[in-house]
Coordinates of C-alpha atoms in Angstrom, one line a residue:
X1 CA 0.1 -0.1 0.0
X2 CA 2.8 2.5 0.8
X3 CA 4.4 1.7 -2.6
X4 CA 1.1 2.4 -4.3
X5 CA 0.6 5.6 -2.5
X6 CA 4.1 6.8 -3.2
X7 CA 3.6 6.1 -6.9
X8 CA 0.2 8.1 -7.1
X9 CA 1.9 10.8 -5.1
X10 CA 4.5 11.1 -8.0
X11 CA 1.8 11.5 -10.6
X12 CA 1.7 15.0 -12.0
X13 CA -1.6 16.9 -11.9
X14 CA -3.5 17.7 -14.9
X15 CA -2.3 21.3 -15.0
X16 CA 1.2 20.4 -14.4
X17 CA 1.3 17.8 -17.3
X18 CA -0.5 20.2 -19.6
X19 CA 1.9 22.9 -19.1
X20 CA 4.7 20.6 -19.8
X21 CA 3.2 19.7 -23.1
X22 CA 2.3 23.3 -23.9
X23 CA 5.1 24.0 -26.6
X24 CA 4.2 20.6 -28.5
X25 CA 0.5 20.7 -28.5
X26 CA 0.1 24.3 -30.0
X27 CA -1.6 22.8 -32.9
X28 CA -4.4 21.0 -30.9
X29 CA -7.4 22.5 -29.2
X30 CA -6.6 23.2 -25.4
X31 CA -10.0 21.2 -24.6
X32 CA -8.8 18.0 -26.5
X33 CA -5.4 18.3 -24.8
X34 CA -7.0 18.4 -21.5
X35 CA -9.3 15.5 -22.1
X36 CA -6.5 13.3 -23.4
X37 CA -4.1 14.3 -20.3
X38 CA -6.9 13.1 -18.0
X39 CA -7.5 10.0 -19.9
X40 CA -3.7 9.2 -19.5
X41 CA -3.6 10.2 -15.9
X42 CA -6.7 8.0 -15.3
X43 CA -4.8 4.9 -17.0
X44 CA -1.7 5.8 -15.1
X45 CA -3.4 5.7 -11.6
X46 CA -5.1 2.3 -12.8
X47 CA -1.8 0.8 -13.8
X48 CA 0.4 2.3 -11.2
X49 CA 3.0 3.9 -13.5
X50 CA 4.5 7.2 -13.8
X51 CA 6.9 7.1 -16.9
X52 CA 6.4 8.1 -20.5
X53 CA 3.2 10.1 -19.7
X54 CA 4.1 12.9 -22.0
X55 CA 4.8 11.0 -25.2
X56 CA 1.7 8.9 -24.5
X57 CA -0.4 12.1 -24.8
X58 CA 1.4 13.1 -27.9
X59 CA 1.0 9.7 -29.5
X60 CA -2.8 10.0 -28.6
X61 CA -3.2 13.4 -30.1
X62 CA -1.2 12.5 -33.3
X63 CA -3.4 9.4 -33.5
X64 CA -6.5 11.5 -33.5
X65 CA -5.2 13.8 -36.2
X66 CA -4.3 11.0 -38.5
X67 CA -7.3 9.7 -40.6
X68 CA -8.4 6.5 -39.7
X69 CA -9.7 5.3 -43.3
X70 CA -6.6 5.2 -45.4
X71 CA -5.5 4.1 -48.7
X72 CA -3.9 0.6 -48.6
X73 CA -1.9 -1.6 -51.3
X74 CA -3.4 -4.8 -51.6
X75 CA -0.9 -7.6 -52.3
X76 CA -3.0 -10.5 -51.4
X77 CA -4.3 -11.3 -54.6
X78 CA -7.9 -11.3 -53.5
X79 CA -9.5 -8.9 -55.9
X80 CA -12.9 -8.2 -54.1
X81 CA -11.4 -8.0 -50.6
X82 CA -14.3 -7.5 -48.1
X83 CA -11.9 -6.0 -45.4
X84 CA -10.4 -3.6 -47.9
X85 CA -13.6 -2.4 -49.4
X86 CA -14.4 -4.9 -51.9
X87 CA -13.7 -3.5 -55.5
X88 CA -11.1 -1.1 -55.7
X89 CA -12.7 2.5 -56.7
X90 CA -12.2 3.8 -60.0
X91 CA -10.5 7.2 -60.0
X92 CA -12.9 10.2 -59.4
X93 CA -12.6 13.6 -57.9
X94 CA -15.1 14.3 -55.4
X95 CA -17.0 17.4 -56.0
X96 CA -16.0 20.1 -53.5
X97 CA -18.8 22.6 -52.4
X98 CA -22.3 22.4 -53.8
X99 CA -23.6 20.2 -56.7
X100 CA -26.6 19.7 -58.8
X101 CA -27.5 16.6 -56.9
X102 CA -31.3 17.3 -56.7
X103 CA -31.5 20.1 -59.0
X104 CA -32.6 20.2 -62.7
X105 CA -30.1 22.8 -64.5
X106 CA -32.2 22.9 -67.5
X107 CA -35.6 24.0 -65.9
X108 CA -34.3 25.6 -62.7
X109 CA -36.4 23.4 -60.5
X110 CA -35.9 20.7 -58.1
X111 CA -34.8 17.5 -59.6
X112 CA -34.3 13.9 -58.4
X113 CA -30.8 12.2 -57.6
X114 CA -31.9 9.2 -59.6
X115 CA -31.1 10.9 -62.9
X116 CA -27.4 10.8 -62.5
X117 CA -27.4 7.0 -62.5
X118 CA -30.8 5.9 -63.9
X119 CA -30.1 6.8 -67.4
X120 CA -26.8 5.0 -67.4
X121 CA -28.3 1.9 -65.8
X122 CA -31.0 1.9 -68.4
X123 CA -28.5 1.9 -71.1
X124 CA -26.6 -0.8 -69.6
X125 CA -29.6 -3.1 -68.7
X126 CA -32.4 -2.0 -71.3
X127 CA -34.9 -1.5 -68.3
X128 CA -35.7 0.9 -65.5
X129 CA -33.6 0.8 -62.3
X130 CA -32.8 2.5 -59.0
X131 CA -30.0 2.5 -56.8
X132 CA -30.1 2.1 -53.0
X133 CA -27.2 1.9 -50.4
X134 CA -26.6 -1.7 -50.7
X135 CA -28.0 -5.0 -51.9
X136 CA -29.2 -6.1 -48.5
X137 CA -31.3 -2.8 -48.4
X138 CA -32.4 -3.6 -52.1
X139 CA -33.7 -7.1 -51.1
X140 CA -35.5 -5.6 -48.0
X141 CA -37.1 -2.9 -50.3
X142 CA -38.4 -5.3 -52.9
X143 CA -39.7 -7.7 -50.2
X144 CA -41.4 -4.9 -48.2
X145 CA -43.1 -3.1 -51.2
X146 CA -44.2 -6.1 -53.2
X147 CA -44.7 -8.7 -50.5
X148 CA -45.5 -7.3 -46.9
X149 CA -48.0 -9.3 -45.1
X150 CA -48.0 -12.1 -47.8
X151 CA -46.0 -15.0 -48.9
X152 CA -42.8 -15.3 -50.9
X153 CA -41.9 -18.6 -52.4
X154 CA -38.1 -19.4 -52.2
X155 CA -36.2 -22.6 -52.3
X156 CA -34.8 -23.9 -49.1
X157 CA -31.4 -24.2 -50.9
X158 CA -31.4 -20.4 -51.5
X159 CA -31.8 -19.4 -47.8
X160 CA -28.2 -18.0 -47.7
X161 CA -26.3 -16.0 -45.4
X162 CA -24.8 -13.1 -47.3
X163 CA -22.1 -12.1 -44.9
X164 CA -21.5 -10.7 -41.3
X165 CA -24.5 -12.6 -40.0
X166 CA -27.0 -11.2 -42.5
X167 CA -29.4 -14.0 -43.6
X168 CA -31.9 -13.8 -46.3
X169 CA -34.7 -15.4 -44.0
X170 CA -34.1 -12.6 -41.5
X171 CA -34.3 -9.8 -44.1
X172 CA -37.6 -11.3 -45.2
X173 CA -39.0 -11.4 -41.7
X174 CA -37.9 -7.7 -41.0
X175 CA -39.7 -6.6 -44.4
X176 CA -43.0 -8.1 -43.2
X177 CA -43.0 -10.9 -46.0
X178 CA -43.9 -14.5 -45.0
X179 CA -41.3 -16.8 -46.1
X180 CA -42.8 -20.0 -47.8
X181 CA -40.1 -22.5 -48.2
X182 CA -40.0 -25.3 -50.8
X183 CA -38.0 -28.1 -51.9
X184 CA -35.1 -29.4 -50.2
X185 CA -31.5 -28.1 -49.7
X186 CA -30.1 -29.8 -53.0
X187 CA -33.0 -30.2 -55.1
X188 CA -36.0 -28.0 -55.9
X189 CA -38.1 -28.5 -59.2
X190 CA -40.8 -26.5 -61.0
X191 CA -43.8 -28.5 -59.5
X192 CA -42.6 -27.4 -56.0
X193 CA -43.1 -23.9 -57.0
X194 CA -46.4 -24.6 -58.7
X195 CA -47.9 -26.5 -55.9
X196 CA -46.8 -23.9 -53.5
X197 CA -48.7 -20.9 -55.2
X198 CA -51.8 -19.8 -53.5
X199 CA -54.0 -16.6 -53.2
X200 CA -51.5 -15.4 -50.6
X201 CA -48.4 -15.8 -52.8
X202 CA -47.3 -12.2 -54.0
X203 CA -43.6 -13.2 -55.2
X204 CA -41.4 -15.9 -56.3
X205 CA -37.9 -15.3 -55.2
X206 CA -34.7 -16.7 -56.7
X207 CA -31.5 -16.2 -54.9
X208 CA -28.2 -16.8 -56.7
X209 CA -25.8 -18.6 -54.2
X210 CA -22.7 -16.5 -55.2
X211 CA -21.0 -17.3 -51.8
X212 CA -21.3 -21.0 -51.9
X213 CA -21.9 -23.9 -54.2
X214 CA -23.7 -27.2 -53.6
X215 CA -22.4 -30.0 -55.8
X216 CA -23.4 -33.7 -56.6
X217 CA -27.2 -34.6 -56.5
X218 CA -28.6 -31.3 -57.3
X219 CA -31.4 -29.6 -59.4
X220 CA -33.5 -26.5 -59.9
X221 CA -35.6 -25.3 -62.8
X222 CA -34.2 -23.2 -65.5
X223 CA -34.7 -19.5 -65.0
X224 CA -36.8 -19.3 -68.3
X225 CA -39.2 -22.0 -66.9
X226 CA -39.6 -20.3 -63.7
X227 CA -40.2 -17.1 -65.6
X228 CA -43.0 -18.8 -67.6
X229 CA -44.6 -20.2 -64.5
X230 CA -44.5 -16.7 -62.9
X231 CA -46.3 -15.1 -65.9
X232 CA -48.7 -17.9 -66.1
X233 CA -49.8 -17.2 -62.5
X234 CA -49.4 -13.4 -63.0
X235 CA -46.9 -13.3 -60.1
X236 CA -43.8 -11.4 -60.3
X237 CA -40.4 -13.3 -60.5
X238 CA -37.7 -11.5 -58.4
X239 CA -33.9 -12.7 -58.7
X240 CA -31.3 -11.6 -56.3
X241 CA -28.0 -12.0 -58.2
X242 CA -25.5 -10.6 -55.6
X243 CA -22.4 -10.3 -57.4
X244 CA -23.8 -7.9 -60.1
X245 CA -21.8 -9.2 -63.2
X246 CA -22.5 -6.8 -65.9
X247 CA -19.5 -7.7 -68.3
X248 CA -19.2 -11.2 -69.7
X249 CA -16.1 -12.4 -67.8
X250 CA -16.1 -16.0 -69.4
X251 CA -13.1 -15.2 -71.8
X252 CA -11.1 -14.5 -68.5
X253 CA -12.1 -18.0 -67.0
X254 CA -14.8 -16.7 -64.5
X255 CA -18.3 -17.9 -65.1
X256 CA -20.8 -15.9 -63.2
X257 CA -24.6 -15.2 -64.4
X258 CA -25.1 -11.9 -66.3
X259 CA -27.6 -9.5 -65.1
X260 CA -28.8 -9.0 -68.7
X261 CA -29.3 -13.0 -69.1
X262 CA -31.8 -12.9 -66.2
X263 CA -33.7 -10.1 -67.6
X264 CA -33.9 -11.7 -71.1
X265 CA -34.9 -15.0 -69.4
X266 CA -38.0 -13.1 -68.2
X267 CA -37.3 -12.3 -64.7
X268 CA -39.4 -9.4 -63.8
X269 CA -37.1 -7.6 -61.3
X270 CA -33.3 -8.3 -60.4
X271 CA -31.0 -6.8 -57.5
X272 CA -27.4 -6.9 -57.2
X273 CA -24.4 -5.2 -55.6
X274 CA -22.3 -2.7 -57.5
X275 CA -18.9 -3.1 -55.3
X276 CA -18.4 -6.6 -56.6
X277 CA -18.0 -7.6 -60.2
X278 CA -19.5 -4.4 -61.3
X279 CA -16.3 -2.9 -59.8
X280 CA -17.9 0.4 -58.4
X281 CA -18.7 1.7 -54.9
X282 CA -21.1 0.2 -52.5
X283 CA -24.7 0.2 -53.4
X284 CA -27.4 -1.9 -54.6
X285 CA -29.3 -1.9 -57.8
X286 CA -33.2 -2.9 -58.5
X287 CA -33.8 -3.2 -62.0
X288 CA -36.7 -4.5 -64.3
X289 CA -40.3 -4.0 -65.2
X290 CA -41.0 -0.2 -64.9
X291 CA -44.2 -0.5 -62.9
X292 CA -42.4 -2.4 -60.2
X293 CA -39.5 -0.1 -60.1
X294 CA -41.9 2.9 -59.9
X295 CA -43.6 1.1 -57.0
X296 CA -40.1 0.6 -55.1
X297 CA -39.2 4.3 -55.7
X298 CA -42.4 5.4 -54.2
X299 CA -41.9 3.2 -51.0
X300 CA -41.2 5.4 -47.9
X301 CA -38.2 3.1 -47.3
X302 CA -36.7 4.3 -50.5
X303 CA -35.7 7.6 -48.7
X304 CA -34.1 5.8 -46.0
X305 CA -31.8 3.8 -48.5
X306 CA -31.0 6.3 -51.0
X307 CA -27.6 7.0 -52.1
X308 CA -25.5 10.0 -50.7
X309 CA -24.0 12.4 -53.1
X310 CA -20.2 11.0 -52.8
X311 CA -21.7 7.4 -53.7
X312 CA -23.9 8.9 -56.3
X313 CA -20.9 10.4 -58.2
X314 CA -18.8 7.5 -57.7
X315 CA -21.4 5.1 -59.0
X316 CA -22.1 7.5 -62.1
X317 CA -18.4 7.4 -62.6
X318 CA -18.1 3.5 -62.8
X319 CA -21.4 3.3 -64.9
X320 CA -20.1 5.7 -67.5
X321 CA -16.9 3.8 -68.0
X322 CA -19.2 0.6 -68.4
X323 CA -21.6 2.3 -70.8
X324 CA -18.4 3.5 -72.8
X325 CA -16.7 0.1 -72.5
X326 CA -13.7 1.6 -70.9
X327 CA -12.7 -1.5 -69.2
X328 CA -9.5 -0.2 -68.2
X329 CA -11.2 2.5 -66.1
X330 CA -12.6 -0.1 -63.8
X331 CA -9.6 -1.5 -61.8
X332 CA -11.7 -4.6 -60.6
X333 CA -12.3 -5.7 -64.2
X334 CA -8.8 -4.9 -65.2
X335 CA -7.3 -7.1 -62.5
X336 CA -9.5 -10.0 -63.4
X337 CA -8.4 -9.6 -67.0
X338 CA -4.8 -10.1 -66.4
X339 CA -3.4 -13.5 -67.7
X340 CA -1.0 -15.4 -65.7
X341 CA 1.8 -14.5 -68.4
X342 CA 1.1 -10.9 -67.9
X343 CA 1.3 -11.2 -64.2
X344 CA 4.5 -13.1 -64.5
X345 CA 6.1 -10.1 -66.7
X346 CA 5.2 -7.7 -64.1
X347 CA 6.5 -10.1 -61.4
X348 CA 9.7 -10.6 -63.0
X349 CA 10.4 -6.9 -63.5
X350 CA 9.6 -6.2 -59.9
X351 CA 11.7 -9.0 -58.3
X352 CA 14.6 -7.8 -60.0
X353 CA 14.5 -4.5 -58.2
X354 CA 14.3 -6.2 -54.8
X355 CA 17.8 -6.4 -53.4
X356 CA 17.6 -6.4 -49.4
X357 CA 15.6 -9.6 -49.0
X358 CA 15.7 -13.0 -50.6
X359 CA 12.7 -13.7 -53.1
X360 CA 11.7 -16.1 -55.9
X361 CA 8.8 -16.5 -58.1
X362 CA 6.1 -19.2 -57.7
X363 CA 2.9 -20.3 -59.2
X364 CA -0.2 -19.5 -57.3
X365 CA -3.8 -18.5 -57.5
X366 CA -5.6 -15.2 -57.2
X367 CA -9.2 -15.3 -55.9
X368 CA -12.2 -13.1 -56.7
X369 CA -13.4 -12.9 -53.1
X370 CA -16.1 -10.5 -51.7
X371 CA -18.6 -13.2 -51.4
X372 CA -18.7 -13.8 -55.1
X373 CA -17.5 -16.8 -57.0
X374 CA -15.9 -18.6 -54.2
X375 CA -14.9 -21.8 -56.0
X376 CA -13.4 -19.7 -59.0
X377 CA -9.7 -18.7 -59.0
X378 CA -7.3 -17.4 -61.5
X379 CA -3.7 -18.6 -62.2
X380 CA -1.2 -16.1 -61.1
X381 CA 2.7 -15.9 -60.2
X382 CA 3.6 -14.9 -56.6
X383 CA 6.6 -13.2 -55.2
X384 CA 7.6 -15.1 -52.2
X385 CA 10.0 -13.4 -49.8
X386 CA 12.0 -15.3 -47.2
X387 CA 13.0 -13.7 -44.2
X388 CA 14.0 -14.8 -40.7
X389 CA 10.9 -13.5 -39.1
X390 CA 8.0 -13.5 -41.5
X391 CA 5.5 -12.3 -38.8
X392 CA 7.6 -9.3 -37.9
X393 CA 8.2 -8.6 -41.8
X394 CA 4.4 -8.6 -42.5
X395 CA 3.8 -6.4 -39.5
X396 CA 6.5 -3.9 -40.9
X397 CA 4.5 -3.9 -44.3
X398 CA 1.1 -3.2 -42.5
X399 CA 2.9 -0.2 -40.8
X400 CA 4.3 1.4 -43.8
X401 CA 2.8 4.4 -45.7
X402 CA 0.7 3.4 -47.4
X403 CA 0.1 0.1 -45.4
X404 CA 0.7 -3.0 -47.5
X405 CA -1.7 -5.9 -46.9
X406 CA -0.1 -9.1 -47.9
X407 CA -0.5 -13.0 -46.8
X408 CA 1.7 -15.5 -45.3
X409 CA 1.9 -19.0 -47.0
X410 CA 4.5 -21.7 -45.8
X411 CA 6.3 -19.4 -43.6
X412 CA 7.0 -17.0 -46.6
X413 CA 5.3 -13.7 -47.3
X414 CA 4.0 -13.8 -50.6
X415 CA 2.9 -10.8 -52.8
X416 CA 0.5 -11.1 -55.7
X417 CA 0.8 -8.3 -58.2
X418 CA -2.7 -8.8 -59.9
X419 CA -4.3 -6.7 -57.1
X420 CA -1.5 -4.1 -56.8
X421 CA -2.1 -0.9 -59.0
X422 CA 0.7 -0.3 -61.4
X423 CA 1.2 3.2 -59.8
X424 CA 1.6 1.6 -56.4
X425 CA 4.5 -0.6 -57.3
X426 CA 7.1 2.1 -56.2
X427 CA 5.5 2.5 -52.9
X428 CA 5.3 -1.4 -52.4
X429 CA 9.2 -1.6 -53.2
X430 CA 9.8 1.0 -50.7
X431 CA 8.0 -0.8 -48.0
X432 CA 10.0 -4.0 -48.7
X433 CA 13.2 -2.2 -49.0
X434 CA 13.1 0.1 -46.1

């Protein structure tokens, strides 16, 4: 107890510590300095320590002043990395100050923010479309407007979890729609849908299981057949496509259903994410029959889910590049298009410049990630770095500016240049060599 009291007596007062720091904290508001000093002294009293207090306050203040959301270099080879923001954003310069977000410049009257993305979506998809803040919101809005209080038919094999604990059945329940499960986990046929339809049916839901695959003894009706049944019974068919594949990626070895193919097959309404295979910022698109889209837009929840001006501008930028077929302006699509030989050429040039650590090139695989195409990968060439303490080296890269995110395999740190922007190679080299 005597030692404890002695330590507590040695702690400076708040004013004393603030005065000591005054020359070094002039750039910060005094109220903030006082608050951080009080926090550090409270922790010191709890931990019974008296050393390093000034530096701890300065470190805390510096951390507050430094942005938390930062640009990073993704060297993992995971193109749509959920923890790194999924699709890397195309370049765009956020509009500073005011914008014509909801102002019609031609008429001088109030406008709608939909116009900045709606026309581009219609050119891409050939139908009406609206954007909300993510695909989960899109699913909720569709179910809430079209089936609240009534039944939605869905196959048991499509009751998926879409990530971070969000499950389709839970979203359906919150929307007010009543889940009508049919079929089994692995097999659902057209008669299962036909038998389940009743006077309480308001929607048939097809969910594309983009984040998992069931193999073996499986079956589900072709989309065109399901669309014919829906039209026969005058019930809308709604498909949640998830990954939002707008561009045919089969030439690059990726097999994901195209949004346009679903609409051509007769689906009345589709929804999908824009921060996956579309390659844009986070939002969710609802597209299809004009009357259904108009109903969704009039739903009061649409306002709660609408895009803010930054996402609206970023999405407009991505969509315009897609309409104009400027694939090179969409980083995610460019990364997916690289062949293994192209990656090898980049890796060979880059490896020759590494001088302070041992490295070699090895064959590997890039993955799509982001809850999309889990069983599909792309051949790549990895730069494998051999160091004595790979954990410490990986931590060093994460602490660099900008941080470098890599992965460890077989006690070596590996870098996949597929997901490294060409303009980031110099920064990556500095992080390795420093």
